[in-house]
Tab-separated table of C-alpha atoms and ligand atoms in Angstrom:
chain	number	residue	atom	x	y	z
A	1	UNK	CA	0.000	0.000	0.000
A	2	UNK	CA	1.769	3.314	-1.190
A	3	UNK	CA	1.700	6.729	0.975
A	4	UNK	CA	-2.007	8.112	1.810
A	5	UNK	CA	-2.445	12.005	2.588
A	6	UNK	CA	-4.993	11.510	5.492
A	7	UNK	CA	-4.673	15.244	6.472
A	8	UNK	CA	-2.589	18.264	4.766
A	9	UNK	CA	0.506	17.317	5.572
A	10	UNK	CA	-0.012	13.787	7.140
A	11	UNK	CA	0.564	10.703	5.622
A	12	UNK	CA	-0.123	6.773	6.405
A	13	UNK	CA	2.904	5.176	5.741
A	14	UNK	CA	2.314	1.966	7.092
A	15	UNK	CA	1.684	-1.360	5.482
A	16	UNK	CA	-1.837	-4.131	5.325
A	17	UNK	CA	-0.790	-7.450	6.392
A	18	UNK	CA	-3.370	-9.118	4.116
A	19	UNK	CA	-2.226	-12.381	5.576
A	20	UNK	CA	-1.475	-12.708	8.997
A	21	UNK	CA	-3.970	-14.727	10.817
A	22	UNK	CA	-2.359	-15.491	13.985
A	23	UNK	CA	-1.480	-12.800	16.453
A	24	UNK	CA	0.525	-13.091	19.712
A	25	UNK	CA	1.881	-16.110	18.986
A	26	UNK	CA	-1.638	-18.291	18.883
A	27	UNK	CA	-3.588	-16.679	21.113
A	28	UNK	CA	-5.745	-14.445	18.562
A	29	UNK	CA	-7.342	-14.988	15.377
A	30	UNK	CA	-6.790	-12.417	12.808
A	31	UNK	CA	-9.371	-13.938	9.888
A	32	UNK	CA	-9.621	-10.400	8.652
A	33	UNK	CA	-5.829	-9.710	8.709
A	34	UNK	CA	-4.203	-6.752	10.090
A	35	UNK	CA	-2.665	-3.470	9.882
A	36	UNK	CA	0.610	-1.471	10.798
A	37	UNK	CA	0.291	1.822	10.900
A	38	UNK	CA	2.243	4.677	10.787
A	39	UNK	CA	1.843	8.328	10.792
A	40	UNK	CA	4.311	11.132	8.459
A	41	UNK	CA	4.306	14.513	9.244
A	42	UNK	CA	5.975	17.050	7.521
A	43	UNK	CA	6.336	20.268	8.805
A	44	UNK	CA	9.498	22.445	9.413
A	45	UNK	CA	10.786	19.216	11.564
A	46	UNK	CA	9.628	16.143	10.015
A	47	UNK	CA	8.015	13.212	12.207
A	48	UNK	CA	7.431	9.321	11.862
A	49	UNK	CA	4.797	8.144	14.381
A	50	UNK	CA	5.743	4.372	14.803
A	51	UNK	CA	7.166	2.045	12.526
A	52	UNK	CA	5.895	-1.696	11.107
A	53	UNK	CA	6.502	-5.458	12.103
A	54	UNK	CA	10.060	-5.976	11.117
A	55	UNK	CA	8.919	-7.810	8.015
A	56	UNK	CA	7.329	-5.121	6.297
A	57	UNK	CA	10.167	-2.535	6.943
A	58	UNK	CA	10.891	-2.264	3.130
A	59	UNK	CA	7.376	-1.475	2.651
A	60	UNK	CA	7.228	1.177	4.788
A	61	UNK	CA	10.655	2.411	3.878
A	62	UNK	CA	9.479	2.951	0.445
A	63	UNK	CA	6.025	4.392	1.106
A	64	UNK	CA	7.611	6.750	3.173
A	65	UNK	CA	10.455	7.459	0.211
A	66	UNK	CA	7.108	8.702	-1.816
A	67	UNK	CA	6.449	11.796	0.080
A	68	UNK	CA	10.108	12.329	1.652
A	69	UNK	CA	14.081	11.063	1.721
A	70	UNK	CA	14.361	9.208	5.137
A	71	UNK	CA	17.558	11.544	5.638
A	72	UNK	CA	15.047	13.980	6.306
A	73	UNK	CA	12.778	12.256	9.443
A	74	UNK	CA	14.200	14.401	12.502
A	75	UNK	CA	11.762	12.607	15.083
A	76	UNK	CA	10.380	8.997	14.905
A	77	UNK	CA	7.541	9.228	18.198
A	78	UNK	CA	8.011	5.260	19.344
A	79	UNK	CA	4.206	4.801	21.011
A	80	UNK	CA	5.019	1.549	22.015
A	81	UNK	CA	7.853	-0.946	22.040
A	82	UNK	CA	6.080	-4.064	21.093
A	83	UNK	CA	7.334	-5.220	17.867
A	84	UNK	CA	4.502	-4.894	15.535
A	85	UNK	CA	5.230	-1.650	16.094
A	86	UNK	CA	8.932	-0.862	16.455
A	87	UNK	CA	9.889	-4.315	14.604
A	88	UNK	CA	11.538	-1.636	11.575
A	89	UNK	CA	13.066	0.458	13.816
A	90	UNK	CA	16.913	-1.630	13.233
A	91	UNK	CA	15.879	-1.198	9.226
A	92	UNK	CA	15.389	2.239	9.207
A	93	UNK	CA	17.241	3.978	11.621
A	94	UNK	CA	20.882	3.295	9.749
A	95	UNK	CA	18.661	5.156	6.582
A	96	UNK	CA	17.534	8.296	8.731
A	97	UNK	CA	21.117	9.601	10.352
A	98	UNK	CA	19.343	12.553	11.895
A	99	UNK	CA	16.622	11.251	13.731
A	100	UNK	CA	16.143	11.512	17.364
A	101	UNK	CA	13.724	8.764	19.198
A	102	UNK	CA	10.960	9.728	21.400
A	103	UNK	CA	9.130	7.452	24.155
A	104	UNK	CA	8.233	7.065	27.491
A	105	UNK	CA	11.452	5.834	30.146
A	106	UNK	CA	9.526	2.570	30.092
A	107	UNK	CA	9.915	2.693	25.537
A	108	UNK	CA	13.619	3.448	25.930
A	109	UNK	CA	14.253	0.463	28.285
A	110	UNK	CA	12.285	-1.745	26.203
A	111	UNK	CA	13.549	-0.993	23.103
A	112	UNK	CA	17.244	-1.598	24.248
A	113	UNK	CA	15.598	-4.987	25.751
A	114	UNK	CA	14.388	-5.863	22.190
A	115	UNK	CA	17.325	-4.431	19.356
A	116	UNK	CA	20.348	-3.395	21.779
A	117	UNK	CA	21.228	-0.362	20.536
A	118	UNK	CA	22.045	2.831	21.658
A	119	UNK	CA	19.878	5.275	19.380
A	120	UNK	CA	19.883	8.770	20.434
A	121	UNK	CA	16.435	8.724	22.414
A	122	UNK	CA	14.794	11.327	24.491
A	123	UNK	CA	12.695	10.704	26.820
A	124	UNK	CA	9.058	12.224	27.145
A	125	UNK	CA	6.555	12.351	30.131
A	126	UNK	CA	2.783	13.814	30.074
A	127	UNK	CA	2.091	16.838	28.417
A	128	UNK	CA	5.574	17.103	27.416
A	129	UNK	CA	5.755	18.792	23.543
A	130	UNK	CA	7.575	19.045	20.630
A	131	UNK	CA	7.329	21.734	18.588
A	132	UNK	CA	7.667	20.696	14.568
A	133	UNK	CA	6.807	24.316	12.602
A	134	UNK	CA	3.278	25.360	12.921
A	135	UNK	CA	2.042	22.207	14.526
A	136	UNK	CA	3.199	20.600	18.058
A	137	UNK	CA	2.715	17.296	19.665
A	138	UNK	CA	2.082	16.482	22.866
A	139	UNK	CA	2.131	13.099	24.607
A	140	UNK	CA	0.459	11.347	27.154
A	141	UNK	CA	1.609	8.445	28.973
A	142	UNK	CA	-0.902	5.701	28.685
A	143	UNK	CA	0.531	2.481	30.381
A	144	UNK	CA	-0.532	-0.893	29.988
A	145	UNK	CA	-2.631	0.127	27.359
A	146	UNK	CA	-1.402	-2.343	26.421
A	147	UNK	CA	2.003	-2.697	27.514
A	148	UNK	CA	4.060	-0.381	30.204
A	149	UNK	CA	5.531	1.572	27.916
A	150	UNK	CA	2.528	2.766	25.972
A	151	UNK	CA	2.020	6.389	24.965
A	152	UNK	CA	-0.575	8.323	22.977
A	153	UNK	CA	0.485	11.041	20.739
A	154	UNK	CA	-1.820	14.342	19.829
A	155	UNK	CA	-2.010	16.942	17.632
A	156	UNK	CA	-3.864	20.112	18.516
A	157	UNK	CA	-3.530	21.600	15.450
A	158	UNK	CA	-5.724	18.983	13.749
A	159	UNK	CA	-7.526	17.765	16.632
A	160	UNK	CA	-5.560	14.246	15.979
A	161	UNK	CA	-5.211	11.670	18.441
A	162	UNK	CA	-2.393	8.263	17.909
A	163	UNK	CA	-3.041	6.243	20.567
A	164	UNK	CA	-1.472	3.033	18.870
A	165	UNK	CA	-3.047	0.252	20.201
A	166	UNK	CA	-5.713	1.679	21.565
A	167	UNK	CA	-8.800	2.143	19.731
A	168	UNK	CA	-7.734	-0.592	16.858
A	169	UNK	CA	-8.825	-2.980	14.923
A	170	UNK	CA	-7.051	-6.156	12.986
A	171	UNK	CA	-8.769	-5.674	10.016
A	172	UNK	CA	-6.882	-5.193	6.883
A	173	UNK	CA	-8.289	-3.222	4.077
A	174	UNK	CA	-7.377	-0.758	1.037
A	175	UNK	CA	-9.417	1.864	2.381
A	176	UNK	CA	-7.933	4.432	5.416
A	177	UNK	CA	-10.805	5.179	7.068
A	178	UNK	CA	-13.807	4.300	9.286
A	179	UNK	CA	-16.692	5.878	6.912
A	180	UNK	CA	-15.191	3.534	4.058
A	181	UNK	CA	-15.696	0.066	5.174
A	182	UNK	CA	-18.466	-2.138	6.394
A	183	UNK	CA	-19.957	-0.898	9.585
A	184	UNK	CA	-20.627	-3.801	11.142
A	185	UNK	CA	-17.717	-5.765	10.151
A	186	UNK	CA	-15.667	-2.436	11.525
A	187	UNK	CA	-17.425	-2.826	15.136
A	188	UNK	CA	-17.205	-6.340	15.453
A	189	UNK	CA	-13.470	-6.406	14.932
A	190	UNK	CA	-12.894	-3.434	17.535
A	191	UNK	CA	-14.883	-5.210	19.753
A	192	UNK	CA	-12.902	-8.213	18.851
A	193	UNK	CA	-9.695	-6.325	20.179
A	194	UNK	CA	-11.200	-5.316	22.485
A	195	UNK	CA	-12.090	-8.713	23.939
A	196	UNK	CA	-9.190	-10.209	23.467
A	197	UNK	CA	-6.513	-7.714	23.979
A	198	UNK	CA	-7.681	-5.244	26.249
A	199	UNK	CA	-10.059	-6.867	28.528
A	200	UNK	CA	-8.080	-7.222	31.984
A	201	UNK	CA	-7.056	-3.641	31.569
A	202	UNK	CA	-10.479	-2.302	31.590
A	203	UNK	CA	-10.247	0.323	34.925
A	204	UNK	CA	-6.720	1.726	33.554
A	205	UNK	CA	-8.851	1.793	30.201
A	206	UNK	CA	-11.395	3.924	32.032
A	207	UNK	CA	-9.352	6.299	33.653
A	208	UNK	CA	-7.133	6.948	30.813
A	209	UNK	CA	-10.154	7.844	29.275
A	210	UNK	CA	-11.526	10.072	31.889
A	211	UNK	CA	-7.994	12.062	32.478
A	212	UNK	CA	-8.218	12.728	28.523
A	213	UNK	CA	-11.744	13.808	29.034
A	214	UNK	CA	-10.694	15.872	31.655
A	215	UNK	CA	-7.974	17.839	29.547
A	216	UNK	CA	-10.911	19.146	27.032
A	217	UNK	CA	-8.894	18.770	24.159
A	218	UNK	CA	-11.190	18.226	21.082
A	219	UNK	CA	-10.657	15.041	19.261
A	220	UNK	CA	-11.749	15.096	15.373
A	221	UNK	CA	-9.632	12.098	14.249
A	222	UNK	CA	-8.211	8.938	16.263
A	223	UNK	CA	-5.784	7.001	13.880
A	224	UNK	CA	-4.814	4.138	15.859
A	225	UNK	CA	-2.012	1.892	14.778
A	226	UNK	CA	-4.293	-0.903	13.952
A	227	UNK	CA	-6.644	-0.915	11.539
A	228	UNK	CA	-8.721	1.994	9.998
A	229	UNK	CA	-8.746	5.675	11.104
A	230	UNK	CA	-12.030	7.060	12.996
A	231	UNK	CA	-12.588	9.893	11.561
A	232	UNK	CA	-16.637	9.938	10.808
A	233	UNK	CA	-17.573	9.760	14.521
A	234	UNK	CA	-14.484	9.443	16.493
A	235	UNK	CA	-16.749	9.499	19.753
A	236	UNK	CA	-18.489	6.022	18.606
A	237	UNK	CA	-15.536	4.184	19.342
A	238	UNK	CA	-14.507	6.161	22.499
A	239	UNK	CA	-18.029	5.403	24.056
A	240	UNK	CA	-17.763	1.905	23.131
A	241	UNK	CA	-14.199	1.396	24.999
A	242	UNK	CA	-16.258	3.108	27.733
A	243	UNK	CA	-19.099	0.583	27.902
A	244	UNK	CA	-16.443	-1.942	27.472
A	245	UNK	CA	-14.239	-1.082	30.206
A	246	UNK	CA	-17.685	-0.743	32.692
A	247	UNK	CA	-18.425	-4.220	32.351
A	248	UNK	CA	-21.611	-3.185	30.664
A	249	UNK	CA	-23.726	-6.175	29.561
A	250	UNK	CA	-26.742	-7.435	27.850
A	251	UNK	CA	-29.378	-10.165	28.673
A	252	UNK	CA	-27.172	-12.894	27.511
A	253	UNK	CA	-25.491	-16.111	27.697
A	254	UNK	CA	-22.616	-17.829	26.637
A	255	UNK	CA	-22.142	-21.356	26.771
A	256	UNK	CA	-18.753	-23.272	25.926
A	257	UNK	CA	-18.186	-26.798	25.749
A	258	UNK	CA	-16.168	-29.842	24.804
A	259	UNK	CA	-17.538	-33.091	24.641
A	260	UNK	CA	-16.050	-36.854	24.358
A	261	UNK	CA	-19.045	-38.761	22.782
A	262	UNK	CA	-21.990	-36.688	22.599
A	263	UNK	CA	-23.549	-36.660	26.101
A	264	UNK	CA	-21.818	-33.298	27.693
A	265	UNK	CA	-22.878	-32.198	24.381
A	266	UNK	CA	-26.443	-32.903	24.502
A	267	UNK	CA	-26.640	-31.868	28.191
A	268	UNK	CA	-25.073	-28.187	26.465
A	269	UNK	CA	-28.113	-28.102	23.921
A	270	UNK	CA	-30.814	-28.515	26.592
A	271	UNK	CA	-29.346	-25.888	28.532
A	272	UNK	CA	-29.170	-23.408	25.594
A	273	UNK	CA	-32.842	-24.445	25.477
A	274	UNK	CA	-33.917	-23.559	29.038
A	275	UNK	CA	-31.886	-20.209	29.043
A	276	UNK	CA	-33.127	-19.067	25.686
A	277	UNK	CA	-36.843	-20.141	27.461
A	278	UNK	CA	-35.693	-17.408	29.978
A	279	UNK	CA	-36.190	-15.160	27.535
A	280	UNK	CA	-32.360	-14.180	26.610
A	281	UNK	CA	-29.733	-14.307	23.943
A	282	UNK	CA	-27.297	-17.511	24.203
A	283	UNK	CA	-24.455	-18.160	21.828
A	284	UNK	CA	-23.080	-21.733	21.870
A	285	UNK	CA	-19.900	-22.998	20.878
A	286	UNK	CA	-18.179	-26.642	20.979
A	287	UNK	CA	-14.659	-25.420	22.004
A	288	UNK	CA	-12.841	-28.108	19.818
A	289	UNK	CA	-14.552	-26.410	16.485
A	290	UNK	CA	-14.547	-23.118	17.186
A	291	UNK	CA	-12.668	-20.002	16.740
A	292	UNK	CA	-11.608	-18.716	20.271
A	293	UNK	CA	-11.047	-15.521	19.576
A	294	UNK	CA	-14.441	-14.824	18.520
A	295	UNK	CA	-15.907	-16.918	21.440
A	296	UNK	CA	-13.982	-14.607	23.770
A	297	UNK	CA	-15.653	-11.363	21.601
A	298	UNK	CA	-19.238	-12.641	22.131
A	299	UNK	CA	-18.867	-13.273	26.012
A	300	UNK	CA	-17.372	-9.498	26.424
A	301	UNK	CA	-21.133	-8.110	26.896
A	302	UNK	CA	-22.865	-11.125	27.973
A	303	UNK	CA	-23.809	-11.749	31.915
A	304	UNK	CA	-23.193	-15.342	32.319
A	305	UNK	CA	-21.023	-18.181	30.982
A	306	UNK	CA	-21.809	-21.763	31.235
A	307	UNK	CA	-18.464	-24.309	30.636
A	308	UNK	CA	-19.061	-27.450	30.026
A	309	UNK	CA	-16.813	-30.609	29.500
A	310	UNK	CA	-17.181	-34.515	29.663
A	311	UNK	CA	-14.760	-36.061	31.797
A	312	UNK	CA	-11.503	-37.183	31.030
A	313	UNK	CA	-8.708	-38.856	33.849
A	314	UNK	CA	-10.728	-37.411	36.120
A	315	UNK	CA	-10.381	-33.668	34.794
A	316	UNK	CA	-11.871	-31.803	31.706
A	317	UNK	CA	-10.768	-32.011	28.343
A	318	UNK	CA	-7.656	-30.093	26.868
A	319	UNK	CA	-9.320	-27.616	24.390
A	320	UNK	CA	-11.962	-26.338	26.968
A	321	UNK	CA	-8.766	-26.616	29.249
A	322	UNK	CA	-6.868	-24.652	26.865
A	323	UNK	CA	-9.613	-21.602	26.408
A	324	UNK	CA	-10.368	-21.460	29.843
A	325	UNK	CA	-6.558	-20.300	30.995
A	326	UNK	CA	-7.192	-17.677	28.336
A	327	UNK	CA	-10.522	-16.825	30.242
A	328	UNK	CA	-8.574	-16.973	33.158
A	329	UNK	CA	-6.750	-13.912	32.097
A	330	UNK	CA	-8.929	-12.115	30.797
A	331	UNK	CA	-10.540	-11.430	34.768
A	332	UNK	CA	-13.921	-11.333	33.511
A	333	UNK	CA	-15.410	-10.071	36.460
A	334	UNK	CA	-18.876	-9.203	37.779
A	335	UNK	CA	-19.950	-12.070	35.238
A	336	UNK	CA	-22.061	-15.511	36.435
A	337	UNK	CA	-20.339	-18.987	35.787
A	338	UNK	CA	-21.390	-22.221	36.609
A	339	UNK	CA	-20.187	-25.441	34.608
A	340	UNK	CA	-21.713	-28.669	33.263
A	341	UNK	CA	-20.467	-32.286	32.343
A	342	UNK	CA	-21.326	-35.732	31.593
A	343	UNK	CA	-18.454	-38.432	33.266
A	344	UNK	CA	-17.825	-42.421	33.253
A	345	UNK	CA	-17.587	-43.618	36.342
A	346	UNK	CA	-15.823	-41.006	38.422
A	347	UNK	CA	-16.140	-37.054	37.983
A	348	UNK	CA	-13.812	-34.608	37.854
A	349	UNK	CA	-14.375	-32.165	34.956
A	350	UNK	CA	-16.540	-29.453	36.538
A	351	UNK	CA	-14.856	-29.231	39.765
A	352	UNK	CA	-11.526	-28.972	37.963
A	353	UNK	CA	-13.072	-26.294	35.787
A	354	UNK	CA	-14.248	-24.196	38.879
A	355	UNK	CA	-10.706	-24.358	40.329
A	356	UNK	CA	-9.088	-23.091	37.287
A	357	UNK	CA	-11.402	-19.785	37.491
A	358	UNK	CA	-11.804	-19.608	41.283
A	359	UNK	CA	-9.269	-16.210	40.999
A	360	UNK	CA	-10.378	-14.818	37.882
A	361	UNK	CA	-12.989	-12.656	39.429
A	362	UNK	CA	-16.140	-13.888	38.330
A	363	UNK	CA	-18.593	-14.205	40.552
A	364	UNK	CA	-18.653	-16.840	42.820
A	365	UNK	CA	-21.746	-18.668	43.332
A	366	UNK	CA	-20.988	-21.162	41.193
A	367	UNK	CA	-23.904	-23.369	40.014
A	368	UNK	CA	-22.591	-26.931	38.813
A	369	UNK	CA	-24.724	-29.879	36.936
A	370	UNK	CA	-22.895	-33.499	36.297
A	371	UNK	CA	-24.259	-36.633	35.197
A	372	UNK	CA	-23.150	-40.321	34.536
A	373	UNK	CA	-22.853	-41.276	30.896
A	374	UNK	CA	-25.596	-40.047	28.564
A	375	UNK	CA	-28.142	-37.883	30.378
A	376	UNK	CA	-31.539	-39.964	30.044
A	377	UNK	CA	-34.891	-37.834	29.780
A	378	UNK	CA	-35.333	-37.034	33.336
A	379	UNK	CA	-31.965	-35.663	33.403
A	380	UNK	CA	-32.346	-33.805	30.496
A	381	UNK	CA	-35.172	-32.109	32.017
A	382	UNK	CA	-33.221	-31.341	34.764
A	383	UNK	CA	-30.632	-29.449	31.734
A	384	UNK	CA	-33.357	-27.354	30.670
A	385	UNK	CA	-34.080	-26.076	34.076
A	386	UNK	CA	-30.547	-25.714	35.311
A	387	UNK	CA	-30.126	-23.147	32.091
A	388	UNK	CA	-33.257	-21.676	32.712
A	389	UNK	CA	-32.746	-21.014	36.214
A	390	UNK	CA	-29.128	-19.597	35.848
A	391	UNK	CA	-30.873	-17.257	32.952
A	392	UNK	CA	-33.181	-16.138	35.864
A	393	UNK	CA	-30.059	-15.226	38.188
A	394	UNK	CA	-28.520	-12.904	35.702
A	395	UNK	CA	-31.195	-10.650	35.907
A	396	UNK	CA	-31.293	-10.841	40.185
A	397	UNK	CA	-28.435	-10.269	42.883
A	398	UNK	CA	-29.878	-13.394	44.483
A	399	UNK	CA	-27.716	-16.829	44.141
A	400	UNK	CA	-28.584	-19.114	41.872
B	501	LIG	FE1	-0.092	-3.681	18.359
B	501	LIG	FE2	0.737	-3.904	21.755
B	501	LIG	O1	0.981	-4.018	19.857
C-alpha cells in the first residue's frame, strides 16, 4: 500500500498485512488480517509516528520514500515498544542519520531490551511537547494500554489523536478510514480487540479515558495503529471502549463446551434451550470447532457463561482446558459462571473447571450440573431447568 495524505501534511505510511492470521503467537485470530500503521508529518521538523513489524520494513521504507528522503525524518515518536510496532526500527534507523527517538522511560528500556542499541532517544513524560513548525505534539503516557511503555500522541492543530493500540482494529483493508468500510464488520473487529486484547485492563482503560476527558482537548480524528482511522464519529468508538471497560452487559449467555461422545454435548443443547426459554440471547460454541477468539468477543457483553466438558482422567478435556486459561486472564469479572459435564464412572471435569477460574474474578456462586454417561430424559429435564434457572439469576443479585 503506497503513501495516503490523510490530512494536509499527514501521511499513512504503514503497510496491510493481508495475511497474517495469527497474532501473539496463537492466542488471537486475525481472519480479517491486520494493519501497521504509521503516521508522516511534515512540517518544518519532520516526524514518523511508529514504525511496522520488522517484516514489512521495506514497505514502509518505500512508502515513506514517496512523500520524503528518510535523511530527512528528525523525530520517529516510538508509542510503544512491542514489535509490531517498532519491529523496523533496526531497518530504518541506519537510513535516517538525523533522527532523534521519542518514548516514554519505560519505551527506551524496552527498546534496548528488544534491538540493543544505543539510538539517540529522548525521553518524554505527560504533556511534554515538541514543537515541529506550525504544529506541536504532545504526549500522554498511557501504560498498559497495552504494555508499560505505551504512549498516545496528539495533535492540537488537527484535533488528531495516535493512541497506537488503543482504539484498533485487525482488520486489513485498502481503504484508510472508518466511513469507508463495512460498519458492522468495523465494530465487530474493535470489539474483537477489544475482547481479546484489552479486557483485563479495563479500569486503567477507564481512567485513561476520563484524564483525557478531563484535559478538554477536542478530538476530530483517532488514527490508531491498527486498523482503519475514525474519523466519521471518532466518539463512537470512544463510548464503546467506555461501555467496554464498565463491564456493561446485555441479557445474555454464553455457553462453551467440549464433549467426548456426545452426552456433555447434549446436556449443552438442553441448557441453551432452558436459558433461551428465559427469555435471553445464548451463543453456543463446541470449544474443539470453534474459533476462540471470537468466542472470547461474544462473552465481552454477555452476563453469564456456562463451561461445560465430559470427563476425562478425572479432569476436563484439553481444548476447553486450553480456552479457559485464556478466560482466566482475561478477569472477567462481575460475570455468572457455573459449569456442566457428563463423566464415566468417576467425575472430575466441573470441579476442575471451577478451580481453574476460582481467581479470575467472576462471581462466585458457582452453580454446577454433572451426570453419569448419557443424560436420560429425566436428566435432560433437569438441563433445561438448570439453564433456565441460571438465565433467571442474571437478571437478580440473588444466588442461583
Ligand atoms: Fe499492536 Fe501492543 O501491539
Amino acid at each position: 500500500m503506497a503513501a495516503i495524505k490523510i490530512l494536509p501534511d499527514i501521511y499513512s505510511v504503514g503497510v496491510v498485512d493481508w495475511n497474517v492470521r495469527n497474532f501473539h503467537g496463537h492466542t488471537y485470530t486475525t481472519q480479517r488480517g491486520s494493519s501497521y500503521n504509521a503516521y508522516l508529518i511534515i512540517d518544518d521538523k519532520i516526524a514518523l509516528i511508529d514504525t511496522v513489524f520488522g517484516p514489512f520494513a521495506r514497505e514502509l521504507i518505500d512508502n515513506i520514500k514517496e512523500v520524503v528522503p528518510l535523511e530527512k525524518i528528525d523525530y520517529i515518536i516510538a508509542n510503544h515498544v512491542e514489535t509490531d510496532h517498532s519491529g523496523a526500527l533496526p531497518s530504518i534507523m541506519p537510513l535516517c542519520p538525523n533522527a532523534k527517538i521519542l518514548g516514554t522511560a519505560k519505551c527506551k528500556e524496552g527498546l534496548y531490551k528488544h534491538y540493543y542499541q544505543n539510538w539517540d532517544f529522548q525521553v518524554v513524560k505527560t504533556n511534554d511537547q515538541l514543537k515541529l513548525g506550525r504544529r506541536t505534539l504532545t504526549f500522554i503516557e498511557a501504560p498498559m494500554i497495552h504494555w508499560p511503555d505505551s504512549m498516545f500522541t496528539y495533535c492540537p492543530q488537527d484535533e488528531l489523536l495516535m493512541p497506537n493500540d488503543a482504539f484498533g482494529q485487525h482488520f486489513a483493508t485498502s481503504q484508510r478510514f472508518d466511513d469507508q468500510v463495512d460498519q458492522c464488520a468495523l465494530m465487530d473487529e474493535a470489539e474483537k480487540y477489544y475482547a481479546n486484547i484489552l479486557w483485563p485492563l479495563g479500569a486503567v482503560i477507564l481512567k485513561k479515558i476520563q484524564e483525557i476527558q478531563k484535559l478538554n482537548i477536542p478530538i476530530k480524528i483517532i488514527a490508531p495503529s491498527h486498523g482503519v482511522i475514525w474519523r466519521q464519529d471518532p466518539a463512537r468508538i470512544i463510548n464503546a471502549y467506555i461501555s467496554w471497560a464498565k463491564g456493561e452487559t446485555k441479557d445474555k449467555a454464553v455457553v462453551v463446551y467440549e464433549t467426548m461422545w456426545g452426552a456433555t454435548e447434549k446436556m449443552a443443547r438442553k441448557i441453551v434451550e432452558g436459558l433461551a426459554s428465559a427469555g435471553i440471547e445464548v451463543k453456543l460454541y463446541d470449544v474443539a470447532g470453534s474459533d476462540r477468539t471470537e468466542v472470547i468477543a461474544q462473552m465481552l457483553t454477555a452476563k453469564g457463561f456456562l463451561f461445560g466438558s465430559s470427563t476425562h482422567d478425572n479432569d476436563m478435556l484439553p481444548n476447553i482446558a486450553a480456552f479457559l486459561e485464556i478466560v482466566k486472564g482475561l478477569k472477567p469479572k462481575g460475570r455468572k459462571i457455573g459449569f456442566f459435564g457428563s463423566y464415566g464412572w468417576a467425575g472430575g471435569a466441573t470441579k476442575e473447571m471451577q478451580e481453574m477460574l476460582k481467581d479470575s474474578g467472576v462471581d462466585q456462586t458457582i452453580p454446577e450440573l454433572s451426570f453419569k454417561y448419557v443424560p436420560d430424559v429425566s436428566e435432560l429435564t433437569s438441563c433445561f431447568e438448570f439453564g433456565s434457572k441460571f438465565a433467571q439469576s442474571l437478571n437478580s443479585c440473588g444466588s442461583f
